[in-house]
mmCIF file with all atom_site columns, C-alpha atoms in Angstrom:
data_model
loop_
_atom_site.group_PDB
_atom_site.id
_atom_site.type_symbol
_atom_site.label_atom_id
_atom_site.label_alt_id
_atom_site.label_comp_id
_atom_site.label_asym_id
_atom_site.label_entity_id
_atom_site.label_seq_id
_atom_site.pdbx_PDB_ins_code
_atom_site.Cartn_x
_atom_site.Cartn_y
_atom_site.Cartn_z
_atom_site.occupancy
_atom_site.B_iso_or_equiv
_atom_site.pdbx_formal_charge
_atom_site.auth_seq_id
_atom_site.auth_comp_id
_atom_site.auth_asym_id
_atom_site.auth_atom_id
_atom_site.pdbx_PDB_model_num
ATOM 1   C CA . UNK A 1 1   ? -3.383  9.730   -15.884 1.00 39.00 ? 28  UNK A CA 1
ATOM 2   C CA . UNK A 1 2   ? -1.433  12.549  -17.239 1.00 39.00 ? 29  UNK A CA 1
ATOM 3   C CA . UNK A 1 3   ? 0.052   12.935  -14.356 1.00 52.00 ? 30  UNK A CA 1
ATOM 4   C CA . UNK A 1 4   ? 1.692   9.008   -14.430 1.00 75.00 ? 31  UNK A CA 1
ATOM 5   C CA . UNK A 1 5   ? 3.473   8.539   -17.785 1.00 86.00 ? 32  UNK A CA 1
ATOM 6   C CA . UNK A 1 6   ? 4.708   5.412   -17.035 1.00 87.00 ? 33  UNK A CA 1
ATOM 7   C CA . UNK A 1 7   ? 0.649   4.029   -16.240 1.00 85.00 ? 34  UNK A CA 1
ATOM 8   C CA . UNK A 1 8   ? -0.177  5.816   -19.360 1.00 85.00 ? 35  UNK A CA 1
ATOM 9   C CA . UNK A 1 9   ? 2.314   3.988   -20.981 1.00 91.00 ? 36  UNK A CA 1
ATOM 10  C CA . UNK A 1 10  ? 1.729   0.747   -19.948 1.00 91.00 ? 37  UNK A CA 1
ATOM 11  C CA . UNK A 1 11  ? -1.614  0.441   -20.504 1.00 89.00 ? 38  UNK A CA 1
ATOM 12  C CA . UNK A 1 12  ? -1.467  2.344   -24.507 1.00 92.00 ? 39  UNK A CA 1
ATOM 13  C CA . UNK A 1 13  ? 1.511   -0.259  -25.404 1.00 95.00 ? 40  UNK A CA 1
ATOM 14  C CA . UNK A 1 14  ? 1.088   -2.988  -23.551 1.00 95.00 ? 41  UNK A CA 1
ATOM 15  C CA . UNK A 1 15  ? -2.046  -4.246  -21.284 1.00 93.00 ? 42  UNK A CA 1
ATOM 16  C CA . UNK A 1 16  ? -4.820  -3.087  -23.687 1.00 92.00 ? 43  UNK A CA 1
ATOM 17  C CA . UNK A 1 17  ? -2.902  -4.619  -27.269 1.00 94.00 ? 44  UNK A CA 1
ATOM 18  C CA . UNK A 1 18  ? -2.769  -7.621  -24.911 1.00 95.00 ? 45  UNK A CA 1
ATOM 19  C CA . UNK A 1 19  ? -6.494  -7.684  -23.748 1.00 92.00 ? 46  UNK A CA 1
ATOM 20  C CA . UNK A 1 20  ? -7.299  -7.140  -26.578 1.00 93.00 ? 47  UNK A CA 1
ATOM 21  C CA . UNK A 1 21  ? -5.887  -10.909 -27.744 1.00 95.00 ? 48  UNK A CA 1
ATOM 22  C CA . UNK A 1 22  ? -6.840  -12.693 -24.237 1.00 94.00 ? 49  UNK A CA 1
ATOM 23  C CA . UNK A 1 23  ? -10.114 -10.620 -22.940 1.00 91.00 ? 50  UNK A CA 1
ATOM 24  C CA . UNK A 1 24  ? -12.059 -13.939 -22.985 1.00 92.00 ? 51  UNK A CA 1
ATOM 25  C CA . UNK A 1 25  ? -9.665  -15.580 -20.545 1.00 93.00 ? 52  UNK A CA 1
ATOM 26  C CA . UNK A 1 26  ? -9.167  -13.324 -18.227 1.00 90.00 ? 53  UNK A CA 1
ATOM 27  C CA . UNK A 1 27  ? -10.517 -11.312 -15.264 1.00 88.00 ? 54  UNK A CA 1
ATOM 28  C CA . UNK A 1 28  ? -8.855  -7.807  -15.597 1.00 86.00 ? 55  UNK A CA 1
ATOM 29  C CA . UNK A 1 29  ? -9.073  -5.375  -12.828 1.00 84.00 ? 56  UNK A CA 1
ATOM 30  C CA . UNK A 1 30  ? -7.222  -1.504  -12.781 1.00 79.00 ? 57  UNK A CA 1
ATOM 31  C CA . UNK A 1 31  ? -6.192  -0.848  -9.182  1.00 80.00 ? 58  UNK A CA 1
ATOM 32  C CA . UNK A 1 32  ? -4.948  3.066   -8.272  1.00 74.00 ? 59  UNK A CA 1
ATOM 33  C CA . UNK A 1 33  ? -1.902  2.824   -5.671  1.00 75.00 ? 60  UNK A CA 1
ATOM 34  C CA . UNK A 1 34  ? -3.302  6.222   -4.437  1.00 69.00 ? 61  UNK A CA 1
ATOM 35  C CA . UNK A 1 35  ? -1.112  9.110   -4.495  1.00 62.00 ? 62  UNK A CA 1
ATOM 36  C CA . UNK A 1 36  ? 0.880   10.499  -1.178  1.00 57.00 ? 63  UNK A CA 1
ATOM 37  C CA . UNK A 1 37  ? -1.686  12.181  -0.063  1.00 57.00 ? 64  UNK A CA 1
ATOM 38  C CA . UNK A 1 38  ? -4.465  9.291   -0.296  1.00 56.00 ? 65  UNK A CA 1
ATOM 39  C CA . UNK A 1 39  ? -1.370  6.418   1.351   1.00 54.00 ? 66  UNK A CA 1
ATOM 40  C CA . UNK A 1 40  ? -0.227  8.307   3.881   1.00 57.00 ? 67  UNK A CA 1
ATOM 41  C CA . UNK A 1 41  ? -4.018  8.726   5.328   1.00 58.00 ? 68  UNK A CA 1
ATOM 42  C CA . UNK A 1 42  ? -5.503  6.213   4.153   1.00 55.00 ? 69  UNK A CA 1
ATOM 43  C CA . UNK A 1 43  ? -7.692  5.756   6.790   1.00 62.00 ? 70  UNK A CA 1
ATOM 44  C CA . UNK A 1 44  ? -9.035  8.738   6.037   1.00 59.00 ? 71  UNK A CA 1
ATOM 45  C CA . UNK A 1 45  ? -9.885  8.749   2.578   1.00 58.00 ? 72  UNK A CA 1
ATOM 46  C CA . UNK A 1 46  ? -13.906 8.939   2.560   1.00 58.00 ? 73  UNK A CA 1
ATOM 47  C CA . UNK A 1 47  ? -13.257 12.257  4.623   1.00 69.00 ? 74  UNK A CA 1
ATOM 48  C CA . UNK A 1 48  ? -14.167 15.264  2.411   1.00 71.00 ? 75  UNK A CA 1
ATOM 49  C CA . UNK A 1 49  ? -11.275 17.889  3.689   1.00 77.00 ? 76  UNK A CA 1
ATOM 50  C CA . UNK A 1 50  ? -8.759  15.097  2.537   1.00 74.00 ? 77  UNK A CA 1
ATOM 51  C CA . UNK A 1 51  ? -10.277 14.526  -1.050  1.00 71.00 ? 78  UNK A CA 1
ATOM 52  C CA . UNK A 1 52  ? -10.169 18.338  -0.865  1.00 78.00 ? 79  UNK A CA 1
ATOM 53  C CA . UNK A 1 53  ? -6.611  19.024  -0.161  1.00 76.00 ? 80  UNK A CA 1
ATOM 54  C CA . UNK A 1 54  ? -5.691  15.482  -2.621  1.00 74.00 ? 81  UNK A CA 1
ATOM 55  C CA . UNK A 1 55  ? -7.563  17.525  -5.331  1.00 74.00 ? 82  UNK A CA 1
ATOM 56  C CA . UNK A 1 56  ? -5.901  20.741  -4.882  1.00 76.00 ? 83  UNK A CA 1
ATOM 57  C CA . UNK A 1 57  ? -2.302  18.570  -4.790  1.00 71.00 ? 84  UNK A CA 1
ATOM 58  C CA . UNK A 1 58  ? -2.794  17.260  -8.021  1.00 66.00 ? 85  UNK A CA 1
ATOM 59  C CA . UNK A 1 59  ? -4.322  19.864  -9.725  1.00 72.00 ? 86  UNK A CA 1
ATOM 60  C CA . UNK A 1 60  ? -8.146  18.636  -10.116 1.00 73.00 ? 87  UNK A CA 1
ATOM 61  C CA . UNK A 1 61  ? -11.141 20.565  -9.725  1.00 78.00 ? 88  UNK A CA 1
ATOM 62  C CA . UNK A 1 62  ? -13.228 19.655  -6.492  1.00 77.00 ? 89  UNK A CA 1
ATOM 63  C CA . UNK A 1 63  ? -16.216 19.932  -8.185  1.00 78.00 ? 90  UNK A CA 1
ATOM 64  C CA . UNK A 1 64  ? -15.271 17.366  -11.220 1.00 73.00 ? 91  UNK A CA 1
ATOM 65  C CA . UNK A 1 65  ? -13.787 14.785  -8.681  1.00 69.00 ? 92  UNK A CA 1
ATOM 66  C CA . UNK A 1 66  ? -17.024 15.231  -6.178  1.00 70.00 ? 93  UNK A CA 1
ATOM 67  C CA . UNK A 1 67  ? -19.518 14.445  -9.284  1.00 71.00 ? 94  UNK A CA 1
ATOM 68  C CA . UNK A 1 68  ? -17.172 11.344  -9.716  1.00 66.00 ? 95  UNK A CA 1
ATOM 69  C CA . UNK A 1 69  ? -17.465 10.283  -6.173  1.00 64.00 ? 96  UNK A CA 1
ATOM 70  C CA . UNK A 1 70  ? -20.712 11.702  -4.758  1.00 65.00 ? 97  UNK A CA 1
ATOM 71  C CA . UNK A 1 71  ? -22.931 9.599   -6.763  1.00 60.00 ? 98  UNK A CA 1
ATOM 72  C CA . UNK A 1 72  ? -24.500 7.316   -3.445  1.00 59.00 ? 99  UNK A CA 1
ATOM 73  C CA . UNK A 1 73  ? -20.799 7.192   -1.832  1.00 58.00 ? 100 UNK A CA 1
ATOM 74  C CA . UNK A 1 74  ? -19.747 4.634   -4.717  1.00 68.00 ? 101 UNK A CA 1
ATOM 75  C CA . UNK A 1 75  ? -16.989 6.555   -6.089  1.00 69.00 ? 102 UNK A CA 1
ATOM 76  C CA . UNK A 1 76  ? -15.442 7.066   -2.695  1.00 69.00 ? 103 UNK A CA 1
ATOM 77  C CA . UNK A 1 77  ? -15.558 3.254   -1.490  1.00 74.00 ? 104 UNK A CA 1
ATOM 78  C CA . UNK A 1 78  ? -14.270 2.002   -5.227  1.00 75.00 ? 105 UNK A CA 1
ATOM 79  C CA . UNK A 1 79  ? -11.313 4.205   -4.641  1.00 74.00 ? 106 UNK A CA 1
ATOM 80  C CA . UNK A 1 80  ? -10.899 3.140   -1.118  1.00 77.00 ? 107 UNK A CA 1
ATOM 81  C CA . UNK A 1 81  ? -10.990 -0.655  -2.499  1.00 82.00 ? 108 UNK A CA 1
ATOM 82  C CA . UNK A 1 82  ? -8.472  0.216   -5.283  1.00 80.00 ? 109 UNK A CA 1
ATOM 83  C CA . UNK A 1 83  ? -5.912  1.361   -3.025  1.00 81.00 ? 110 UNK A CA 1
ATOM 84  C CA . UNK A 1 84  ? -7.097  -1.851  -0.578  1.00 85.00 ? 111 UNK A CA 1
ATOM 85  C CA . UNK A 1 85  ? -5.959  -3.981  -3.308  1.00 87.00 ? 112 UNK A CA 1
ATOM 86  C CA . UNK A 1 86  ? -2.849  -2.544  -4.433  1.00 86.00 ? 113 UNK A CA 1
ATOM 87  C CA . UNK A 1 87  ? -1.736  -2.026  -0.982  1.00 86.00 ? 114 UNK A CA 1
ATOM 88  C CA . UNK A 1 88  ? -2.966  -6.073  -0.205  1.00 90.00 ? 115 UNK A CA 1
ATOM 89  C CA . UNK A 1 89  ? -0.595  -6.944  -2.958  1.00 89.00 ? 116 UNK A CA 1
ATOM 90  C CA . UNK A 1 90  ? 2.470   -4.674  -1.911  1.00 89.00 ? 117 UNK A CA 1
ATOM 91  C CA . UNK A 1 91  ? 2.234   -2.784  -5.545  1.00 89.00 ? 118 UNK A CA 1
ATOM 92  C CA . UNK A 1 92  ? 4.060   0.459   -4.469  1.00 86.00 ? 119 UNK A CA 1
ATOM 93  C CA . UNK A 1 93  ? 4.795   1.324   -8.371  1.00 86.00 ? 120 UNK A CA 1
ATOM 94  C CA . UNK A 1 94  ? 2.631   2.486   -11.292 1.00 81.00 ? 121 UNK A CA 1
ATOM 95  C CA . UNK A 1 95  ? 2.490   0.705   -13.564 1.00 89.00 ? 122 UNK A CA 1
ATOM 96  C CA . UNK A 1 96  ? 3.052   -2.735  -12.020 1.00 92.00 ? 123 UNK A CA 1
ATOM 97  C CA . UNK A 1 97  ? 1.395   -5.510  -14.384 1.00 95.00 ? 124 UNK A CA 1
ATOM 98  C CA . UNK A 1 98  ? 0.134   -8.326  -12.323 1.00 94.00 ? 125 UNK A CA 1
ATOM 99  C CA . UNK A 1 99  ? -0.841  -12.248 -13.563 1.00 95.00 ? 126 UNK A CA 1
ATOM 100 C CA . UNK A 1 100 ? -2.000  -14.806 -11.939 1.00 93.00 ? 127 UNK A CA 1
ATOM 101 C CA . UNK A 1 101 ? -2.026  -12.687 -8.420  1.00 92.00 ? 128 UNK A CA 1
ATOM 102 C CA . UNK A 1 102 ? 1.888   -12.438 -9.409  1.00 94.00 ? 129 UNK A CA 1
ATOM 103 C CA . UNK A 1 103 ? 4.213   -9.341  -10.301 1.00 94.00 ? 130 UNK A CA 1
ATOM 104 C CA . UNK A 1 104 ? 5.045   -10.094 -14.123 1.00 96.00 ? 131 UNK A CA 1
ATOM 105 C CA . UNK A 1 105 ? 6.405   -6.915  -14.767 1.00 96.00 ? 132 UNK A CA 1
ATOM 106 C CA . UNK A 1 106 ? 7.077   -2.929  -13.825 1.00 95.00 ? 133 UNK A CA 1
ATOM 107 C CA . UNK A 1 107 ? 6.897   0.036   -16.233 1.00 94.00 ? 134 UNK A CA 1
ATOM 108 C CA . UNK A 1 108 ? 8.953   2.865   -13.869 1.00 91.00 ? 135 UNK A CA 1
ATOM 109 C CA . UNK A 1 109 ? 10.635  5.641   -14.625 1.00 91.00 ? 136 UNK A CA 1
ATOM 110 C CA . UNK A 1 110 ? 9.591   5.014   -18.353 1.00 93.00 ? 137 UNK A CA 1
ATOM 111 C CA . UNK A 1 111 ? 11.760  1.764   -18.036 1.00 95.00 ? 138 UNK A CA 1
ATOM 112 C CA . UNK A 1 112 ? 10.520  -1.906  -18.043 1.00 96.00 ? 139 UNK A CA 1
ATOM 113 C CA . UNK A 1 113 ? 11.895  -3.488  -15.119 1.00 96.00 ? 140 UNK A CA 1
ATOM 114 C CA . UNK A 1 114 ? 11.999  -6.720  -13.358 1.00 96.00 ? 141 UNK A CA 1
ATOM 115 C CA . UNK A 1 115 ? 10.249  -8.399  -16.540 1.00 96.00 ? 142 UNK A CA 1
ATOM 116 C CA . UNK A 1 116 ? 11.561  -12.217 -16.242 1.00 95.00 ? 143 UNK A CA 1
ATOM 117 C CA . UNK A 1 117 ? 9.457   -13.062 -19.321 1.00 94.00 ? 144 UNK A CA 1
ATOM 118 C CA . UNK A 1 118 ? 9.179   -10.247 -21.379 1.00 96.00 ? 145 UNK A CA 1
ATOM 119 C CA . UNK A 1 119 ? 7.769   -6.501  -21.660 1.00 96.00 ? 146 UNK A CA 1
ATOM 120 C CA . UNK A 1 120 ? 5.769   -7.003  -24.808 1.00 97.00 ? 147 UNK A CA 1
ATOM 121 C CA . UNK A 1 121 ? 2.558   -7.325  -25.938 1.00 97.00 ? 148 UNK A CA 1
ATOM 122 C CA . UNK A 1 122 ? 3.131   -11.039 -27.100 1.00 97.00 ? 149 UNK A CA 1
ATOM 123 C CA . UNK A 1 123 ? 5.071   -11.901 -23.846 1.00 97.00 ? 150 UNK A CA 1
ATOM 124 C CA . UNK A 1 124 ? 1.973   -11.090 -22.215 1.00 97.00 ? 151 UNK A CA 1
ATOM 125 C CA . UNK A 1 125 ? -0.288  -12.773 -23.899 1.00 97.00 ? 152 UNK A CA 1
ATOM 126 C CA . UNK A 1 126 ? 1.524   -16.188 -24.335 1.00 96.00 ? 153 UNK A CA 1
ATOM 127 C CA . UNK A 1 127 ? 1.876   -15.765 -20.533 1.00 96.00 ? 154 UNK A CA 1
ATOM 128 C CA . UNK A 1 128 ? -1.810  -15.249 -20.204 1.00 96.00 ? 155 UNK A CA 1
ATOM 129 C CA . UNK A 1 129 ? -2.586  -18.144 -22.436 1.00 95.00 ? 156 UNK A CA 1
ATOM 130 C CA . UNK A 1 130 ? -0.227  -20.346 -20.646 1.00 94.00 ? 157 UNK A CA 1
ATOM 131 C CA . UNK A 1 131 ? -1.857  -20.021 -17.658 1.00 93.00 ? 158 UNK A CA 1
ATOM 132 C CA . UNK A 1 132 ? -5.626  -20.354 -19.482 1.00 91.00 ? 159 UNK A CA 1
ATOM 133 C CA . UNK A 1 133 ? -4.200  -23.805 -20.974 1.00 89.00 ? 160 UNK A CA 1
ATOM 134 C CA . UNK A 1 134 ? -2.746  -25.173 -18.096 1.00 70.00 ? 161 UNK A CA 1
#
């Protein structure tokens, strides 16, 4: 996460204040985009010489990352899923706040963008119970 500000961000002053109001009506799910490396071969991403290389991009030990992901395959096919999902809903930007299957809002570039209803914590959660209501 150090390496994403703007996901860091997000999530410290905005989604978790917000769950923390609304976690009993909804179903929250944290989906990676994948980094270069991971998108642009993604069809490759349970092979080991691309986790590798990924690793060694980003600055992460092999052998931390392959006790995350060696545990029965898991790690490897949640990641691959993540990116499935992110990629399924055309999020290209960290950290892209999604409600309701929707885009609600973009944290980029340590900017707020494209935020129709608000960037805040209570924006978020009277758009959360809005939906829960109605």
């Amino acid at each position: 996460m150090s390496k994403c500000p703007d996901a860091r961000d997000c999530l410290r002053d905005l989604v978790v204040p917000a769950m923390e109001d609304v976690v009993d009506k909804v179903n929250f799910t944290l989906s990676f985009i994948g980094s270069n490396c991971l998108i642009a071969s993604y069809s490759r991403i349970p092979s080991r010489d691309l986790v590798e290389s990924c690793a060694l991009e980003h600055g992460i030990p092999f052998d931390d990352l392959n006790g995350c992901i060696s545990e029965e395959g898991k790690g490897l096919d949640l990641l691959e899923q993540s990116v499935e999902r992110s990629q399924a809903a055309g999020v290209t930007k960290s950290c892209t706040v999604r409600v309701n299957d929707k885009m609600w809002c973009i944290r980029d570039g340590g900017e707020w963008k494209d935020c129709e209803n608000g960037s805040d914590v209570r924006s978020l959660v009277k758009e959360v119970e809005k939906l829960y209501s109605g």
